[in-house]
Amino acid sequence: MLKLWNTLHRTLEEFKPIKGKNVGLYTCGPTVYNPATIGNLRTYVFEDILKRTLISLGYKVQHVMNITDVGHLVGDGDAGEDKVEKEAAKQGKDAWEIAKMYERLFDKDLVRLNVDAPTGKDRPHATAFIKQQITLVETLEDKGLTYRISDGIYFDTTKFAGYGKLSGQRIGDKQSGVRIELNREKKHPTDFALWKFSPGDSIRQMEWNSPWGRGFPGWHVECSAMAQELLGQPFDIHCGGVDHIAVHHENEIAQSEAAYDKPLANYWVHGEFLLVDGGRMGKSEGNAYLLDDLIAKGFDPLAYRFYCLGTHYRSKLNFTWEGLEGAQNALRKLQNDARKLPSAKGKSKGEWMEKFTNAISEDLNLSEALAVVWEMLKSKTEDKEKSLSLIEMDKVLGLSLAEIIGKTIQSPKGIIALAEERQLARKNKEWKKSDELRDAIKAKGWLVEDNKDGSYDLQSSN
Ligand code: AMP
Ligand code: ZN
């Protein structure tokens, strides 16, 4: 039985899908105007773990993730320039080209992190769903839930009784998460744009005709329209980062439920933020790290994935370089243990997998699940059974362990000689020399790890 924390009810709930073993999962995708930060990527890793957990529990998952290539404004509210168009102007490029370029970079990061992202029709682009978005706005208009002001068509949040139920905010409250709010024509601060008009004095690269004039859809409309078309309404699980709760998801719920008189999704599951050195991560703080920055410092992208797994998705994760180093060392040890196991085919007896499944089923308790992995590796269970269990567990962890089982890397003779010399230095209590030799071994791409019984292991750090 899978339990998930449902933001909508602020409780831990047993997960019950709408259609038997089939699950509809919608995760808000990136706005493709800049490279994803490791903060953004934490959210995608969490969603990937959720999806893999569902699959491991025997569900068939239809996962939809949108690509926001239009309509997300700089202020995150309804004011300011379109992020994609602004970046295009800055780089002297075409908006479509910018969107494509950053989507490719995003995919590259996901592949490096073993995130199994949707492709094809389950990866809709906002610009390819204009018709459906217009239909949704028309439906709301027919129901008398919209109004027109000088820059667009807006949703009147006072006309949807459930407004604020996800975040607990009241109508009229200033929405948290909205950085700039310049629009004084809006009737209530929580009202939001459904369709924005192209500004009269400039020509947008991305704009379409609509019953209300030339323009483009508001950011929130795309997810509602695409989820409805691809998953149907209601669907099972909707995910995103916690910053989406107060505005983006609240607005998605308002327009979808008001339009079709049924819930949008049954479970709302949100990933907490990544902090850097205890504070906010951001461009202005100079710490909006990318996966490429980690790789440039010699880290394996999977060490970052492993780092994410160590903190529960509903807790803030404080990123530090030392923390990442610790995660990389632990991952190396895990990989080393996996390599020493024999390759095996067949089905495991399931005893360890049962413990592992119990842990992940408790609202994705990955640190508990990882503790089961270590406990199993240390146990007296026969090696073949360990291999088979680890292969199963890795389907959830996504650490590429299954591929390296039984593939011992022979340490080169030169490295072994250095390690033996270090062993002698340690015996003679020549600690400085021993440390220097450890560094020399590390510089050649190997890690030496001392065991309690006085022996040592060598692991490749690549
Ligand atoms: P965006 O491209 O801005 O829509 O963000 C993509 C995803 O990253 C969203 O689900 C956000 O909630 C999430 N996100 C943004 N910043 C962070 C952060 N510091 N830590 C974790 N997730 C984040
Ligand atoms: Zn969304």
XYZ file of C-alpha atoms and ligand atoms in Angstrom:
486
model
C 0.000 0.000 0.000
C 1.478 3.306 -1.104
C 1.020 6.322 1.127
C 1.552 9.821 -0.220
C 1.339 13.233 1.381
C -1.505 15.029 -0.356
C -0.965 18.792 -0.256
C -4.668 19.253 -0.996
C -5.738 17.728 2.334
C -2.452 18.190 4.204
C -2.492 14.528 5.214
C -0.783 11.276 4.455
C -3.190 9.285 2.330
C -3.404 5.818 0.940
C -3.001 6.038 -2.816
C -6.026 4.744 -4.702
C -5.912 5.175 -8.472
C -9.007 5.995 -10.474
C -8.571 3.174 -12.983
C -7.305 0.027 -11.270
C -3.617 -0.440 -11.966
C -3.373 2.507 -14.386
C -2.033 5.790 -13.067
C -2.200 9.214 -14.723
C 0.693 11.396 -13.554
C 1.179 15.023 -14.580
C 4.360 16.880 -13.662
C 4.894 20.539 -14.573
C 7.849 20.773 -16.919
C 10.454 23.461 -17.446
C 10.142 26.905 -18.924
C 12.760 26.616 -21.631
C 14.546 29.956 -21.542
C 17.625 29.094 -19.467
C 19.482 26.004 -18.274
C 17.908 24.060 -15.395
C 19.558 24.652 -12.030
C 20.325 21.805 -9.662
C 17.315 23.121 -7.685
C 14.981 22.525 -10.621
C 16.645 19.172 -11.186
C 15.970 18.091 -7.597
C 12.262 18.362 -8.370
C 12.598 16.241 -11.532
C 14.589 13.602 -9.615
C 11.870 13.437 -6.944
C 9.176 13.036 -9.596
C 11.231 10.338 -11.282
C 11.484 8.437 -8.005
C 7.725 8.692 -7.566
C 7.137 7.362 -11.072
C 9.634 4.505 -10.634
C 8.065 3.645 -7.269
C 4.630 3.404 -8.873
C 6.017 1.164 -11.617
C 7.831 -0.984 -9.067
C 4.536 -1.420 -7.205
C 2.980 -2.815 -10.366
C 1.178 0.259 -11.709
C 1.165 1.191 -15.362
C 1.980 4.895 -15.432
C 1.050 7.403 -18.089
C 3.340 10.308 -17.300
C 2.767 13.658 -18.971
C 5.243 16.516 -18.634
C 4.713 19.773 -20.477
C 7.313 22.067 -21.961
C 6.531 25.729 -21.334
C 7.728 27.514 -24.431
C 5.347 30.464 -24.228
C 3.356 32.488 -21.715
C 5.513 32.314 -18.566
C 6.150 35.937 -17.679
C 9.178 37.310 -15.887
C 7.172 38.332 -12.820
C 5.703 34.811 -12.491
C 2.368 36.648 -12.239
C 0.700 38.375 -15.166
C 3.137 41.197 -15.628
C 6.476 41.626 -17.315
C 7.904 40.182 -20.468
C 7.593 36.601 -21.657
C 10.667 34.744 -20.388
C 11.361 32.986 -23.686
C 10.903 36.103 -25.853
C 13.029 38.183 -23.481
C 15.901 35.698 -23.648
C 15.578 35.533 -27.437
C 15.928 39.336 -27.675
C 18.907 39.264 -25.314
C 20.728 36.616 -27.344
C 19.633 38.052 -30.705
C 17.924 34.741 -31.540
C 14.520 33.515 -32.544
C 12.179 32.589 -29.649
C 11.515 29.140 -31.147
C 15.232 28.532 -31.438
C 15.786 29.523 -27.782
C 13.037 27.166 -26.621
C 14.461 24.285 -28.641
C 18.001 24.924 -27.457
C 17.101 24.914 -23.746
C 14.810 21.928 -24.104
C 17.754 19.998 -25.548
C 19.979 21.054 -22.651
C 17.252 20.025 -20.229
C 17.075 16.582 -21.839
C 20.817 16.210 -21.625
C 20.653 16.825 -17.864
C 17.785 14.396 -17.403
C 19.659 11.667 -19.259
C 22.756 12.256 -17.134
C 20.627 11.973 -13.997
C 18.850 8.813 -15.188
C 15.516 10.628 -15.105
C 13.086 8.720 -17.266
C 11.179 11.619 -18.841
C 8.168 11.361 -21.141
C 8.652 11.659 -24.879
C 6.385 12.041 -27.892
C 2.754 12.873 -27.257
C 3.193 12.758 -23.480
C 5.572 15.704 -23.697
C 3.301 18.452 -24.998
C 4.548 21.924 -25.853
C 2.407 24.903 -24.866
C 2.758 26.342 -28.380
C 1.269 23.168 -29.875
C -1.870 23.326 -27.691
C -3.137 26.818 -28.461
C -6.476 25.560 -29.780
C -7.190 23.559 -26.616
C -6.190 26.499 -24.434
C -8.550 28.808 -26.309
C -11.353 26.260 -25.885
C -10.782 26.189 -22.133
C -10.909 29.988 -21.908
C -14.086 30.030 -24.017
C -15.685 27.492 -21.659
C -14.882 29.716 -18.696
C -16.144 32.766 -20.541
C -19.446 31.028 -21.368
C -19.882 30.332 -17.678
C -19.402 34.008 -16.853
C -16.199 33.475 -14.897
C -13.927 35.836 -16.845
C -13.543 39.563 -17.464
C -11.641 41.666 -19.895
C -9.164 44.426 -19.038
C -6.728 46.327 -21.206
C -4.033 43.638 -21.380
C -6.070 40.461 -21.468
C -8.857 38.145 -20.353
C -8.772 37.294 -16.647
C -10.270 34.639 -14.393
C -12.392 36.058 -11.585
C -11.262 34.022 -8.586
C -14.205 35.155 -6.436
C -16.445 33.119 -8.717
C -14.785 29.806 -7.853
C -15.780 28.766 -4.348
C -12.823 26.449 -3.891
C -10.218 29.092 -4.611
C -7.331 28.811 -2.158
C -8.017 25.236 -1.064
C -4.596 23.948 -2.092
C -2.530 26.575 -0.337
C -4.947 27.704 2.348
C -4.877 31.316 1.142
C -7.969 33.493 1.018
C -9.276 35.493 -1.904
C -7.902 38.978 -1.745
C -4.686 37.870 -0.043
C -1.616 38.905 -1.904
C -0.351 35.748 -3.519
C 2.928 34.537 -2.155
C 5.463 33.671 -4.816
C 4.499 36.527 -7.104
C 7.409 38.868 -7.225
C 6.037 41.749 -9.269
C 2.412 42.695 -9.545
C 1.879 45.800 -11.594
C -1.606 45.286 -12.870
C -3.996 47.650 -11.063
C -6.939 46.857 -13.338
C -7.390 43.373 -11.900
C -10.463 43.097 -9.673
C -8.734 40.963 -7.035
C -5.036 40.271 -6.485
C -5.611 36.528 -6.945
C -7.257 36.921 -10.384
C -5.018 35.697 -13.187
C -4.593 36.002 -16.930
C -6.132 33.391 -19.191
C -5.291 35.109 -22.455
C -2.885 38.029 -22.857
C -3.047 40.491 -25.724
C 0.033 41.163 -27.782
C 1.270 44.609 -26.764
C 0.148 47.217 -29.303
C 3.567 48.787 -29.677
C 5.613 45.675 -30.352
C 5.340 42.496 -32.376
C 5.754 39.227 -30.558
C 7.441 36.277 -32.236
C 4.963 33.876 -30.663
C 1.376 35.065 -31.002
C -1.920 33.672 -32.249
C -5.383 34.805 -33.257
C -8.146 34.207 -30.751
C -11.781 35.275 -30.236
C -10.393 38.104 -28.069
C -7.696 39.321 -30.425
C -4.101 38.494 -31.192
C -2.107 37.316 -28.235
C -0.899 34.305 -26.289
C -2.187 32.052 -23.491
C -1.560 32.721 -19.804
C 0.963 30.374 -18.228
C -1.443 28.381 -16.033
C -3.865 27.570 -18.840
C -1.450 25.298 -20.661
C -1.195 22.671 -17.907
C -4.965 22.543 -17.425
C -5.632 22.185 -21.156
C -2.911 19.610 -21.797
C -3.661 17.482 -18.734
C -7.346 17.419 -19.649
C -6.647 16.354 -23.213
C -3.914 13.806 -22.530
C -4.900 12.302 -19.167
C -8.554 13.223 -18.839
C -10.083 14.927 -15.837
C -9.746 13.981 -13.055
C -6.423 12.177 -13.242
C -4.485 10.678 -10.338
C -1.381 12.627 -9.363
C -0.183 16.151 -10.080
C 3.349 17.160 -9.066
C 5.668 20.137 -9.015
C 7.915 22.089 -6.704
C 6.455 23.753 -3.585
C 6.729 27.191 -5.210
C 3.919 26.130 -7.532
C 1.374 25.514 -4.762
C 0.227 29.074 -4.055
C -0.160 30.389 -7.580
C 0.355 28.040 -10.500
C -1.397 24.985 -9.096
C -4.062 26.968 -7.293
C -4.894 28.597 -10.620
C -4.803 25.320 -12.530
C -7.347 23.908 -10.055
C -9.576 26.988 -10.280
C -9.855 27.101 -14.054
C -10.091 23.317 -14.631
C -12.610 22.642 -11.900
C -14.687 25.711 -12.715
C -14.734 24.759 -16.403
C -15.624 21.074 -16.073
C -17.213 20.817 -12.596
C -14.979 17.967 -11.481
C -11.633 17.735 -9.698
C -8.476 18.230 -11.746
C -6.350 15.691 -9.881
C -6.897 13.566 -6.776
C -3.402 13.764 -5.278
C -1.189 16.836 -5.264
C 2.384 15.971 -4.382
C 5.058 18.651 -4.060
C 8.823 18.555 -3.753
C 10.582 20.895 -1.309
C 13.288 23.300 -2.372
C 17.001 22.896 -2.646
C 18.921 25.503 -0.685
C 22.577 26.341 -1.156
C 24.777 26.813 1.922
C 21.629 27.246 4.004
C 20.118 30.015 1.879
C 18.143 30.684 -1.252
C 19.639 29.581 -4.516
C 19.510 32.205 -7.217
C 21.264 34.073 -9.967
C 21.697 37.159 -7.797
C 23.247 35.037 -5.025
C 25.725 33.653 -7.598
C 24.936 30.084 -6.560
C 22.424 28.957 -9.160
C 24.566 25.924 -9.931
C 24.015 23.819 -12.994
C 24.742 20.138 -13.390
C 27.601 21.209 -15.663
C 29.167 23.131 -12.758
C 29.182 19.942 -10.687
C 30.656 17.940 -13.546
C 33.344 20.608 -14.099
C 34.409 20.068 -10.492
C 34.852 16.371 -11.160
C 31.542 15.074 -9.815
C 29.524 12.283 -11.349
C 25.951 13.462 -12.152
C 24.686 10.329 -10.415
C 26.394 11.513 -7.219
C 23.955 14.437 -7.349
C 21.049 12.041 -7.850
C 22.295 10.000 -4.895
C 22.577 13.219 -2.870
C 18.921 14.005 -3.611
C 17.827 10.523 -2.544
C 19.335 11.029 0.909
C 16.845 13.749 1.936
C 13.102 13.210 2.008
C 11.350 15.029 -0.830
C 9.257 17.057 1.627
C 12.287 18.403 3.473
C 14.546 21.171 2.307
C 17.856 19.869 1.023
C 20.802 22.053 1.867
C 23.369 21.699 -0.905
C 27.037 21.969 0.069
C 30.098 20.811 -1.847
C 31.140 18.699 1.162
C 27.712 17.074 1.163
C 28.075 16.263 -2.526
C 31.540 14.835 -1.919
C 30.067 12.622 0.818
C 27.325 11.466 -1.543
C 29.868 10.676 -4.252
C 31.982 8.614 -1.844
C 28.955 6.669 -0.670
C 27.887 6.068 -4.269
C 31.382 4.824 -5.146
C 31.203 2.380 -2.265
C 27.808 1.194 -3.451
C 29.100 0.794 -7.010
C 32.142 -1.051 -5.727
C 29.967 -3.450 -3.762
C 27.775 -3.946 -6.841
C 30.796 -4.761 -9.001
C 31.905 -7.450 -6.573
C 28.558 -9.244 -6.811
C 28.102 -11.983 -9.422
C 25.968 -11.257 -12.465
C 22.697 -13.103 -12.020
C 19.457 -13.764 -13.836
C 16.091 -14.766 -12.454
C 13.784 -13.676 -9.696
C 14.889 -12.827 -6.200
C 13.260 -14.529 -3.207
C 11.867 -11.085 -2.417
C 12.723 -10.858 1.264
C 14.946 -7.767 0.945
C 12.786 -6.270 -1.762
C 9.832 -6.474 0.593
C 11.659 -4.366 3.186
C 12.753 -1.943 0.477
C 9.190 -1.699 -0.857
C 7.816 -1.047 2.613
C 10.185 1.902 2.927
C 9.423 3.506 -0.426
C 5.705 2.946 0.099
C 5.818 5.173 3.185
C 5.629 8.440 1.259
C 8.863 7.599 -0.617
C 11.135 7.085 2.369
C 14.289 6.742 0.311
C 16.776 7.098 3.141
C 15.137 4.137 4.839
C 15.194 2.265 1.519
C 18.901 3.020 1.120
C 19.497 1.757 4.658
C 17.891 -1.523 3.544
C 20.286 -1.649 0.577
C 23.346 -1.245 2.832
C 21.987 -3.730 5.353
C 21.468 -6.280 2.609
C 24.949 -5.789 1.178
C 26.484 -6.319 4.615
C 24.297 -9.316 5.429
C 25.125 -13.005 5.073
C 22.553 -13.411 2.294
C 24.040 -15.359 -0.603
C 25.607 -13.193 -3.300
C 23.313 -14.272 -6.126
C 20.273 -13.256 -4.075
C 21.945 -9.926 -3.314
C 22.502 -9.336 -7.045
C 18.906 -10.140 -7.916
C 17.548 -7.910 -5.151
C 19.862 -5.039 -6.041
C 18.759 -5.201 -9.685
C 15.136 -4.805 -8.531
C 15.963 -1.989 -6.111
C 17.941 -0.135 -8.733
C 14.834 0.081 -10.907
C 13.603 2.567 -8.299
C 16.918 4.155 -7.322
C 18.056 4.680 -10.920
C 21.742 4.611 -10.020
C 22.865 2.358 -12.907
C 23.899 -0.327 -10.429
C 22.291 -3.162 -12.370
C 24.671 -2.549 -15.293
C 27.835 -2.880 -13.246
C 27.005 -5.951 -11.201
C 29.713 -8.536 -11.798
C 31.938 -6.099 -13.704
C 34.944 -5.852 -11.405
C 37.485 -3.303 -12.527
C 41.027 -4.536 -12.102
C 43.199 -1.905 -10.417
C 46.333 -1.239 -12.488
C 49.604 -2.549 -11.053
C 50.974 0.974 -10.467
C 48.002 1.871 -8.307
C 48.285 -1.333 -6.310
C 51.980 -0.582 -5.699
C 51.114 2.875 -4.333
C 48.384 1.392 -2.142
C 50.793 -1.240 -0.754
C 53.320 1.484 0.004
C 50.589 3.400 1.822
C 49.659 0.291 3.760
C 53.263 0.009 4.949
C 53.334 3.709 5.899
C 50.180 3.202 7.971
C 51.706 0.196 9.711
C 54.686 2.391 10.601
C 52.306 5.174 11.734
C 53.740 7.534 9.101
C 50.433 9.350 8.739
C 51.673 12.258 6.649
C 53.207 9.910 4.100
C 50.081 7.779 4.099
C 47.940 10.853 3.366
C 50.251 11.933 0.557
C 50.020 8.502 -0.988
C 46.210 8.599 -0.716
C 46.280 11.917 -2.624
C 48.636 10.499 -5.250
C 46.282 7.548 -5.754
C 43.293 9.904 -5.941
C 45.039 12.054 -8.542
C 45.280 8.948 -10.717
C 41.530 8.401 -10.455
C 41.362 5.829 -7.669
C 40.027 5.924 -4.135
C 41.519 3.855 -1.380
C 39.200 2.803 1.388
C 40.409 1.287 4.650
C 38.452 -1.593 6.114
C 38.076 -2.262 9.828
C 40.130 -5.460 9.605
C 43.205 -3.539 8.349
C 42.753 -4.487 4.677
C 41.845 -1.967 1.971
C 39.750 -1.655 -1.167
C 40.491 0.294 -4.295
C 37.691 1.934 -6.244
C 37.818 3.774 -9.505
C 36.561 7.329 -9.016
C 35.484 7.638 -12.632
P 10.489 26.434 -13.759
O 11.247 26.058 -14.987
O 10.891 27.741 -13.173
O 8.990 26.335 -13.922
O 10.888 25.368 -12.631
C 10.938 24.011 -12.896
C 10.664 23.183 -11.661
O 11.695 23.396 -10.674
C 9.366 23.563 -10.944
O 8.675 22.358 -10.593
C 9.794 24.332 -9.721
O 8.882 24.167 -8.684
C 11.123 23.668 -9.397
N 12.094 24.491 -8.647
C 12.461 25.782 -8.854
N 13.427 26.170 -7.976
C 13.687 25.089 -7.194
C 14.577 24.834 -6.071
N 15.419 25.748 -5.593
N 14.571 23.593 -5.517
C 13.738 22.638 -5.985
N 12.881 22.810 -7.030
C 12.844 24.015 -7.618
Zn 1.892 23.390 -14.536
